[in-house]
Coordinates of C-alpha atoms in Angstrom, one line a residue:
Chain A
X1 CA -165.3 21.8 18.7
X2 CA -163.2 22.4 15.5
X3 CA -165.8 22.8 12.5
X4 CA -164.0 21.8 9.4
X5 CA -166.7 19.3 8.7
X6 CA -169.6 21.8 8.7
X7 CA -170.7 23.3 5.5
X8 CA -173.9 26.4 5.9
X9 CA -176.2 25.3 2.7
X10 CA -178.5 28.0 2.0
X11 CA -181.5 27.1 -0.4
X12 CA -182.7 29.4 -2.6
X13 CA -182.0 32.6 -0.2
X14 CA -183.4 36.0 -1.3
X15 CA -181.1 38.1 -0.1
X16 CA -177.4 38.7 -0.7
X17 CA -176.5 40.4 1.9
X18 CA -177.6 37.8 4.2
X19 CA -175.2 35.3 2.0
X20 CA -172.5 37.4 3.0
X21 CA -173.4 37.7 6.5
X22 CA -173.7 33.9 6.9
X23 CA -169.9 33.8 5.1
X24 CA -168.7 35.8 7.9
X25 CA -170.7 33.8 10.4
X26 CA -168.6 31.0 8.8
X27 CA -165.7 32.5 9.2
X28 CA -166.3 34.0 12.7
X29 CA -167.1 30.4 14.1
X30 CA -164.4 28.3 11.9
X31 CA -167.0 26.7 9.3
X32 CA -165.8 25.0 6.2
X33 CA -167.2 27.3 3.9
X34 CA -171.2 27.9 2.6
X35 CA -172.8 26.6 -1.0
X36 CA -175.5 28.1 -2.6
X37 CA -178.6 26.8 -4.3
X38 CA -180.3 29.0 -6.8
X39 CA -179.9 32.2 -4.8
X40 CA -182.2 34.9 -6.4
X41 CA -180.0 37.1 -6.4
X42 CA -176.4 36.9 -6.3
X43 CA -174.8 39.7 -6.8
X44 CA -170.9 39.4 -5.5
X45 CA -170.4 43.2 -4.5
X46 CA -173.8 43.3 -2.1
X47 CA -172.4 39.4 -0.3
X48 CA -168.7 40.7 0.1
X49 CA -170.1 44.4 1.7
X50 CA -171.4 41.7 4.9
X51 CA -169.1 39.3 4.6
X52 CA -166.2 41.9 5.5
X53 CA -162.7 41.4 4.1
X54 CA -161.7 38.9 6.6
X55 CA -164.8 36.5 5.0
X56 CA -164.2 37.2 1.2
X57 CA -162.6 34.3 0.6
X58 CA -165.7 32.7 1.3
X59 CA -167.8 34.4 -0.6
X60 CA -165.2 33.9 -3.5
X61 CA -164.9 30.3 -3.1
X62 CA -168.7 29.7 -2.9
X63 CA -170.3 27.5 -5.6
X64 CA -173.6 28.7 -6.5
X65 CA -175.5 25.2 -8.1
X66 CA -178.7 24.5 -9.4
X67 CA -179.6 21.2 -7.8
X68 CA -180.3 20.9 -4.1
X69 CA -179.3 16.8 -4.4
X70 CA -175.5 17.9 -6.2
X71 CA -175.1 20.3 -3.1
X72 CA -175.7 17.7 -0.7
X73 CA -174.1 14.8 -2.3
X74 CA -170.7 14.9 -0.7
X75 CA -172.3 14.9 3.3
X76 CA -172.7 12.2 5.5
X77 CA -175.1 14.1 7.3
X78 CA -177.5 17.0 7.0
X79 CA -179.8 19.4 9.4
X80 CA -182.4 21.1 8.5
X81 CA -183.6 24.4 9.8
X82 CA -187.2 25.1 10.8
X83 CA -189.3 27.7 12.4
X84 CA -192.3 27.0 14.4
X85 CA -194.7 27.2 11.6
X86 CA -196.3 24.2 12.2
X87 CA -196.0 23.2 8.5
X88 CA -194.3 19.8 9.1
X89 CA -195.4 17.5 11.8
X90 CA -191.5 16.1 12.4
X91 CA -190.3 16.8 16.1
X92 CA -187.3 19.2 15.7
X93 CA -184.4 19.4 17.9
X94 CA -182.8 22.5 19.8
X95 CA -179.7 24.1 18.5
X96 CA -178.1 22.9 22.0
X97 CA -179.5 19.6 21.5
X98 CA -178.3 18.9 18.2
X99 CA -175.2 20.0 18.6
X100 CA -174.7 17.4 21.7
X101 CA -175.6 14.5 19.3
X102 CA -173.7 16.1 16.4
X103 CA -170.3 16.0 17.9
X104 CA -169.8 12.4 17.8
X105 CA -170.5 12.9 14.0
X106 CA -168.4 15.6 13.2
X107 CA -165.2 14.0 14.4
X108 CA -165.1 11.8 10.9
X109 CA -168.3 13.3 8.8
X110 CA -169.0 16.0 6.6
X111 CA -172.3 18.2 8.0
X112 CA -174.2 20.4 5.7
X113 CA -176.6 22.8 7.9
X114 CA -179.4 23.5 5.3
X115 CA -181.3 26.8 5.6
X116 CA -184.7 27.6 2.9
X117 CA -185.3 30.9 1.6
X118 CA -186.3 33.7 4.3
X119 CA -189.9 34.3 3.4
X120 CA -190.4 30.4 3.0
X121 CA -188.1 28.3 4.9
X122 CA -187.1 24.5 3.7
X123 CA -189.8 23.2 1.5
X124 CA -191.4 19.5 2.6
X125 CA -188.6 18.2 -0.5
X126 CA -186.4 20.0 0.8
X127 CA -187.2 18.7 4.6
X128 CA -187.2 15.2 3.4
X129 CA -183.6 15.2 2.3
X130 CA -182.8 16.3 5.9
X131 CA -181.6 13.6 8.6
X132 CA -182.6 16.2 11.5
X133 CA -184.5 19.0 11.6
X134 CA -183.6 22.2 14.6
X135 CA -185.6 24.7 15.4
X136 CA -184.5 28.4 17.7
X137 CA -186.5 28.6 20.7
X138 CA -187.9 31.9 20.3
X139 CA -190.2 34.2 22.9
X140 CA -193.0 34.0 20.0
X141 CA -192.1 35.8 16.9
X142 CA -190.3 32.8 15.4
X143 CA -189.0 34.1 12.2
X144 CA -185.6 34.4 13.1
X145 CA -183.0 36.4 10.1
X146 CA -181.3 33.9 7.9
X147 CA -177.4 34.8 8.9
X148 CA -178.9 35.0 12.4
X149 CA -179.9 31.5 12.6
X150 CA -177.0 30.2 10.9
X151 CA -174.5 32.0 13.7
X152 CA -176.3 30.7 16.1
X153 CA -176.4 26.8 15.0
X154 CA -172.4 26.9 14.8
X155 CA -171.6 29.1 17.8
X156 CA -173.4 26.2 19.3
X157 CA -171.7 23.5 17.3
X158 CA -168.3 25.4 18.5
X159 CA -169.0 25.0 22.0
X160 CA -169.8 21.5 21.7
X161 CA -167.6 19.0 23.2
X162 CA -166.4 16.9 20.4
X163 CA -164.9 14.7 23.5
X164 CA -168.2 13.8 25.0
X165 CA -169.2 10.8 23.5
X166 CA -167.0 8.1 21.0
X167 CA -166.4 9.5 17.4
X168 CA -169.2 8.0 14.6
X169 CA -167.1 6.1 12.1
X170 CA -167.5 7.5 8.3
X171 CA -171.5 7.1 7.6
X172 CA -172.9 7.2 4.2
X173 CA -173.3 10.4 2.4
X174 CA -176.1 11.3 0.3
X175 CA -175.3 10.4 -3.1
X176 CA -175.4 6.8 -1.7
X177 CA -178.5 7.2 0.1
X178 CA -180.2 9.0 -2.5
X179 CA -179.2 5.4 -4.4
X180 CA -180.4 2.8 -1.3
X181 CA -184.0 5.2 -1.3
X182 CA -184.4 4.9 -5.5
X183 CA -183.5 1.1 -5.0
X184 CA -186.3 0.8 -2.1
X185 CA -188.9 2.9 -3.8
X186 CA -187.9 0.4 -6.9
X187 CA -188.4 -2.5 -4.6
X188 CA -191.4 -0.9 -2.6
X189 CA -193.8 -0.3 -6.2
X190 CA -192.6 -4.2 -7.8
X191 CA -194.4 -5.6 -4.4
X192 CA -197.4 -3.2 -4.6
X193 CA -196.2 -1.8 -1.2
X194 CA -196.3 1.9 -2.3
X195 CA -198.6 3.3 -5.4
X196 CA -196.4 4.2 -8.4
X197 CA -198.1 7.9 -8.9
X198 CA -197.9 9.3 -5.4
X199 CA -194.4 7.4 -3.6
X200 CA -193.2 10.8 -2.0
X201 CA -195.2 10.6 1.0
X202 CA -194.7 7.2 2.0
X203 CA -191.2 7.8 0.8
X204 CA -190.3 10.6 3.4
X205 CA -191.5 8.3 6.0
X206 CA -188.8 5.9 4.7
X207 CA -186.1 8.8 4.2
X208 CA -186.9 10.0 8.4
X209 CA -186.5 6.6 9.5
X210 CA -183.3 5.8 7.8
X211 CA -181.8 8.7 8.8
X212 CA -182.0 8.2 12.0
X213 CA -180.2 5.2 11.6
X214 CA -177.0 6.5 10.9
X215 CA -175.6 4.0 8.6
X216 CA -172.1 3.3 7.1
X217 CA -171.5 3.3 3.6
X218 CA -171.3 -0.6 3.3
X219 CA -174.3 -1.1 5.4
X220 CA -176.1 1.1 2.4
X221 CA -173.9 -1.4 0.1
X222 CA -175.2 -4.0 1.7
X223 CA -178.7 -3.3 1.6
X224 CA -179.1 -2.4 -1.9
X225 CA -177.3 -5.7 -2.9
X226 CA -180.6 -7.1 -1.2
X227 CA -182.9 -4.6 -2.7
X228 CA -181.1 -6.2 -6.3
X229 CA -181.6 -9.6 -5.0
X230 CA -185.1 -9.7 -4.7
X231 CA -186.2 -7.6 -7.7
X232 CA -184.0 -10.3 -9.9
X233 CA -185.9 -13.0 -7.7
X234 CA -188.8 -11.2 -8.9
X235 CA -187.8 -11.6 -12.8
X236 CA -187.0 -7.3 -13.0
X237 CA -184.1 -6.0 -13.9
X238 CA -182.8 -3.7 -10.9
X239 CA -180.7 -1.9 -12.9
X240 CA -182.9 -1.3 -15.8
X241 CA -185.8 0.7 -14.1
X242 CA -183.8 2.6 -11.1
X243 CA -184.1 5.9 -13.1
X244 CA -187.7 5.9 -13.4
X245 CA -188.4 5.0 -9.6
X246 CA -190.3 7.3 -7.8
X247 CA -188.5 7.9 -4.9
X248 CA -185.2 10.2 -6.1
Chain B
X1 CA -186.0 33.2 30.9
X2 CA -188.6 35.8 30.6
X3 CA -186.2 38.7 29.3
X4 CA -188.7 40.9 30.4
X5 CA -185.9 43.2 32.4
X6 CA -183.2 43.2 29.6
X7 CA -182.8 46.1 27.5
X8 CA -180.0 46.2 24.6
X9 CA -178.3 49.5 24.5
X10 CA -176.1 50.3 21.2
X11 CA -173.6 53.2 21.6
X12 CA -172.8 55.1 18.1
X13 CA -174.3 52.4 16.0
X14 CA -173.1 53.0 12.4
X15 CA -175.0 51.6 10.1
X16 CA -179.4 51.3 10.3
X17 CA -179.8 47.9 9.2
X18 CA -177.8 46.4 12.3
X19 CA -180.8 48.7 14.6
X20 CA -183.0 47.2 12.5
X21 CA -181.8 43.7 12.9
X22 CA -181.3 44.0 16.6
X23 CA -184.9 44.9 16.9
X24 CA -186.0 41.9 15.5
X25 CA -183.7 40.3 17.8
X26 CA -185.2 41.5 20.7
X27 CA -188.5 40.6 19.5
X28 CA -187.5 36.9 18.7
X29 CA -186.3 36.6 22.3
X30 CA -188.8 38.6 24.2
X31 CA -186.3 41.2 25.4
X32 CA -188.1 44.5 26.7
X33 CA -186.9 47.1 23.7
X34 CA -183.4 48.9 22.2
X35 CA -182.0 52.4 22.8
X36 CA -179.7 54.2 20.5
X37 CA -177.2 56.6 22.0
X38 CA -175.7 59.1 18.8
X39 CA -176.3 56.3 16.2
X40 CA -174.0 57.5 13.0
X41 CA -177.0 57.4 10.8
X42 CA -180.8 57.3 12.5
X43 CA -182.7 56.3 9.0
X44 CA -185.8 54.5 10.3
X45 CA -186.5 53.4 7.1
X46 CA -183.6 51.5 6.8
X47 CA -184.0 49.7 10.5
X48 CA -187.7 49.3 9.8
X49 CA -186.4 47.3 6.7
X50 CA -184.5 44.8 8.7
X51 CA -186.5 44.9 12.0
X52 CA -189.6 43.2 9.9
X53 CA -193.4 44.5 10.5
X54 CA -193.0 42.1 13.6
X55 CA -190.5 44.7 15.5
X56 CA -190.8 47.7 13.8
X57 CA -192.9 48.6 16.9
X58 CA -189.3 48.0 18.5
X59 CA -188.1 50.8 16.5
X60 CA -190.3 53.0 16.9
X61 CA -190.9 53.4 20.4
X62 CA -186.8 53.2 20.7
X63 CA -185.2 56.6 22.6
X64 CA -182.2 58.1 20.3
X65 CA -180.6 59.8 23.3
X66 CA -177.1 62.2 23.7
X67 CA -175.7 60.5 26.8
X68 CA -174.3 57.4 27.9
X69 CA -174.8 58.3 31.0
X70 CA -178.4 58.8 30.5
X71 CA -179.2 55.8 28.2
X72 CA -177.5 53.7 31.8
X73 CA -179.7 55.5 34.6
X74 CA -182.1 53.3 35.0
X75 CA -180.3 49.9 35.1
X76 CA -179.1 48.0 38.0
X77 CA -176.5 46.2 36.1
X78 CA -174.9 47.0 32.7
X79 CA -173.2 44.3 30.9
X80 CA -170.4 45.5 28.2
X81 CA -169.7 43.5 24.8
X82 CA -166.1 43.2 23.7
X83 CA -164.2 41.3 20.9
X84 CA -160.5 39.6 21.9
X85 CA -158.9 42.9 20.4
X86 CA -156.6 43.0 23.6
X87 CA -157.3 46.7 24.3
X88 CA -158.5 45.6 27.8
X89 CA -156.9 44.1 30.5
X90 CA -160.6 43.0 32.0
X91 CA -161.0 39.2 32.3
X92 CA -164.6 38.5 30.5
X93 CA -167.4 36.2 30.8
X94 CA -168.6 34.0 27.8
X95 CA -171.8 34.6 27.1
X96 CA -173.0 31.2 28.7
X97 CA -171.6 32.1 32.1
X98 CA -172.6 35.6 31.4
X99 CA -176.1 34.1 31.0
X100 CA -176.0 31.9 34.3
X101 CA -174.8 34.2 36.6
X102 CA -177.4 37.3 35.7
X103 CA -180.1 34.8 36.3
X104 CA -180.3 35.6 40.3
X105 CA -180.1 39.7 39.2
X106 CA -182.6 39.3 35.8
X107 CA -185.8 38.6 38.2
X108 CA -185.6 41.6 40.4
X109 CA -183.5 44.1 38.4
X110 CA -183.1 45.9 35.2
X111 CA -180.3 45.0 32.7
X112 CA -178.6 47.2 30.3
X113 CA -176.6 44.9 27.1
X114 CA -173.9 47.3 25.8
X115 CA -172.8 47.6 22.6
X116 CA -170.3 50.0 20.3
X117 CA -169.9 51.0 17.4
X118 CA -169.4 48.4 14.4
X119 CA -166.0 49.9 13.6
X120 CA -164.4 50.6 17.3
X121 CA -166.6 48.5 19.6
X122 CA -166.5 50.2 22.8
X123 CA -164.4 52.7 24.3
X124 CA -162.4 52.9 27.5
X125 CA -165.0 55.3 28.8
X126 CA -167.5 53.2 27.9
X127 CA -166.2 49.5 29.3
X128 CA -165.6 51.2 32.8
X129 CA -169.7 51.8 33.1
X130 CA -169.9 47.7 32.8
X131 CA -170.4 46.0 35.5
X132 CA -169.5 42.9 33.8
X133 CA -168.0 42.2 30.4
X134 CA -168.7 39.2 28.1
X135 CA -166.8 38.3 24.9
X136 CA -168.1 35.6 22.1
X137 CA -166.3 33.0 21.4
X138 CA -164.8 32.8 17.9
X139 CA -162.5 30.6 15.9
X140 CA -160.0 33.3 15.0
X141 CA -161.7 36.1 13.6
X142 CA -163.3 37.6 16.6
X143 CA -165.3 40.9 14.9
X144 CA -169.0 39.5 14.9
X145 CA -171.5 41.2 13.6
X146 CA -173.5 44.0 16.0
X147 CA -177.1 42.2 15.4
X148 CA -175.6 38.9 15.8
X149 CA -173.9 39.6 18.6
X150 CA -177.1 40.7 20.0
X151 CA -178.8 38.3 19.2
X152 CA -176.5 35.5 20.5
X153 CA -176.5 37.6 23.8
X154 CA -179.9 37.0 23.9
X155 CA -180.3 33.6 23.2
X156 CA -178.0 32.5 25.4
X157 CA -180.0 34.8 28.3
X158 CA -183.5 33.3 27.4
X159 CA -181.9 29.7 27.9
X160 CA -180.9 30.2 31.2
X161 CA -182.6 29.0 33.9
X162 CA -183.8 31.4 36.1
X163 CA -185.2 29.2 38.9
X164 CA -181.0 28.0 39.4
X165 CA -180.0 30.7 42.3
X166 CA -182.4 32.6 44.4
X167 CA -183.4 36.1 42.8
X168 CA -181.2 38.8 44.1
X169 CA -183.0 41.7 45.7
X170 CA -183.6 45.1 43.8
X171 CA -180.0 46.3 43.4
X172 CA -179.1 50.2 43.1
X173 CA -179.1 51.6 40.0
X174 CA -176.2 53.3 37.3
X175 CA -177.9 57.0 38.8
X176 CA -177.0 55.9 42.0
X177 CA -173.8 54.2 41.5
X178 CA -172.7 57.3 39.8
X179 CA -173.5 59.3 43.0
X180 CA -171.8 57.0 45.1
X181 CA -168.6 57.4 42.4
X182 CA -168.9 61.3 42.6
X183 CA -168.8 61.4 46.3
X184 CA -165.8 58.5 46.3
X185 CA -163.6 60.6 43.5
X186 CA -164.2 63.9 45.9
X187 CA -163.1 61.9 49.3
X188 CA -160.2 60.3 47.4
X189 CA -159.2 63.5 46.0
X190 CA -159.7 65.6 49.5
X191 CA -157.4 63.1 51.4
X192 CA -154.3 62.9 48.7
X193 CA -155.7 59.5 47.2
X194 CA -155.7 60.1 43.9
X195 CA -154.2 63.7 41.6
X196 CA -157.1 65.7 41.2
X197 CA -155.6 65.9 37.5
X198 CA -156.2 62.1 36.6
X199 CA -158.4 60.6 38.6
X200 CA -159.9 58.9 35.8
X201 CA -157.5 55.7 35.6
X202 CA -157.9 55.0 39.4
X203 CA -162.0 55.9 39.5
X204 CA -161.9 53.0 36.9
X205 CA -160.8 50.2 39.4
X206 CA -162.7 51.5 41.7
X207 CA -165.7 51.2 39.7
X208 CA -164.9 47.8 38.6
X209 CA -164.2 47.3 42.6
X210 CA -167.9 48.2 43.0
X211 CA -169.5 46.8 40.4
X212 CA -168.5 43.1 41.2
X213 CA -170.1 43.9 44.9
X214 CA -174.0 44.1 43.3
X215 CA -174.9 47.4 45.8
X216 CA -178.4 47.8 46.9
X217 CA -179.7 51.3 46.7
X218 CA -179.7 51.5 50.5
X219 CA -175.9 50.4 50.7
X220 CA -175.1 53.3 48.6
X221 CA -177.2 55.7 49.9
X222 CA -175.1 54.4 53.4
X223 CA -171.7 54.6 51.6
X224 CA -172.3 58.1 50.3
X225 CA -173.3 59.4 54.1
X226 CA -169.9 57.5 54.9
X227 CA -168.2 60.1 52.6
X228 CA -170.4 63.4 53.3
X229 CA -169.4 62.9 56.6
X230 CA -165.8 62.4 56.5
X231 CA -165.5 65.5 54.0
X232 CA -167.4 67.3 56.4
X233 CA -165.0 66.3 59.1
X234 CA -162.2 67.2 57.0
X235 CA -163.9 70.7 56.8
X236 CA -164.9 70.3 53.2
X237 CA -168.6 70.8 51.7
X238 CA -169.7 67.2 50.4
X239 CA -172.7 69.0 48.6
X240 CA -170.9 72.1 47.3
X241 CA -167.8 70.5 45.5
X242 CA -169.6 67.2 44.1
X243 CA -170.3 68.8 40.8
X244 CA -166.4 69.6 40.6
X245 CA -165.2 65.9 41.2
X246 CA -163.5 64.0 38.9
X247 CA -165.2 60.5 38.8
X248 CA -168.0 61.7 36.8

């Protein structure tokens, strides 16, 4: 399967040298590219040394951001990776498994595959932002090394056939679900469904189960012109207090 | 797959850190240990580094021996790791079907994963000890990384299903194998087979010939009293010219 559509996000990773490994992973397996998110470290010369010439275009072309939500804005879809830490209670997928259900997706969508930092992993905020969560089978000692895992998830993606099952049409990317989830958190606290002061846990329940749904941009449309509805029905202004909802 | 019986061998490793990280490879899959023939730079401190607490046991208990030969002895079956460089004429397996069709030998037998050097991957010498050779699949650029290449070895091995084929029996080992090449090179070389001066380009079909057959120790021990006694009816020593033979 051709991997244009899959961009390696790596949050807040420790270690240059693994950035640079990952870029070459990248470039080994035909990935799009890689992004950073507050790296801690991230000096150039120690990422190009692993990426190898052949990946330093890569490297070059990577945009280091602050905000985890601007990094994942632009994809339709997006995996998180986990270790069997038992931290989160979400079931996670196998590499081979999500890369089955992910070729349908990638014919038409943009994938970022989001890795945490390698003494912590994906924080739950982090998680939550993820439609799917993989983990590596491993013999016991689960921690697997960061550029490690991230070959691994797209030499798998490349050997999946993009011609099992029909292509996905365009789904929603982030910046408009990030909108649909501040509209329903909105809409959620107005009917005393959620308590204003702690919405994030109820809140990830609502992000896991729309992200299984897989849904277009106008179906997000479309729902949020409900979510305005009945807040106006309910004498609020939808527009006025979607920056001070809980649930972005 | 229990990986119980595979063992990855790295020949002229250049730099620590990729020991390192192969270690922890082989402890995230369960594989048996690592041996290092003439690695370029032996700094345990840098492989402990990489290898985590969780392997450094890995690396210490790792042999850093002289010989190929030596490292090979006691495996049944010794799978070589190339890139598409096109230096070989050899067709290879993917590391899928690799993983599928070692599952009979893996229950019963010893297996050696071979690796070279970062800069020069394996030589010719080296590839003709295989008994089966395996390539990953890449988008273009085809030079992975040596601890990702383990590890991707290694994850596709523990995902194969070992209960597929029936277990092959106990097959002969790379000591024995060798014996049997000795004695072949010396027959070839006592009937006008092959020039006593280059015998090295013909011994290497012959060995890839043999390798595909999967030997038990009892057939070689059969095929090498085969030779003995043709040499001796050809009024030659078997015993006192082995030594001299070229296949070695």
């Amino acid at each position: 399967m051709r991997l244009d559509n899959v961009t390696v996000v790596l949050h807040e990773p420790r270690y240059p040298e693994n950035i640079g490994a990952a870029a070459r992973a990248c470039r080994n397996m035909g990935a799009r590219g890689l992004v950073a998110v507050r790296p801690r470290n991230p000096d150039r010369e120690k990422m190009l040394k692993m990426a190898t010439h052949e990946a330093a275009d890569l490297v070059e072309a990577m945009p280091i951001l602050d905000s985890l939500d601007e990094a994942l804005a632009p994809f339709q879809h997006v995996v998180g990776t986990t270790a069997r830490t038992g931290r989160h209670r979400r079931p996670t997928d196998t590499p081979r498994g999500l890369a089955r259900g992910l070729a349908p997706v990638l014919a038409r969508n943009r994938v970022a595959l989001l890795f945490g930092s390698e003494k912590w992993g994906l924080s739950n905020a982090a998680l939550a932002r993820c439609q799917s969560l993989v983990t590596i089978p491993t013999a016991g000692f689960s921690s697997v090394n960061l550029a490690q895992s991230v070959m691994i998830l797209l030499y798998e993606l490349r050997l999946a056939d993009g011609d099992a099952a029909p292509p996905l049409p365009r789904l929603a990317d982030q910046r408009e679900l990030e909108g649909l989830f501040a509209h329903l958190a909105e809409l959620f606290e107005a009917v005393g469904f959620i308590h204003p002061e702690s919405p994030e846990h109820w809140m990830a329940n609502v992000r896991r189960f729309v992200g299984r749904l897989q849904l277009q941009a106008r179906e997000v449309r479309l729902a949020r012109g409900f979510c305005r509805q009945v807040l106006w029905a309910l004498g609020r202004s939808g527009e006025g207090r979607r920056e001070a909802a809980g649930g972005r």
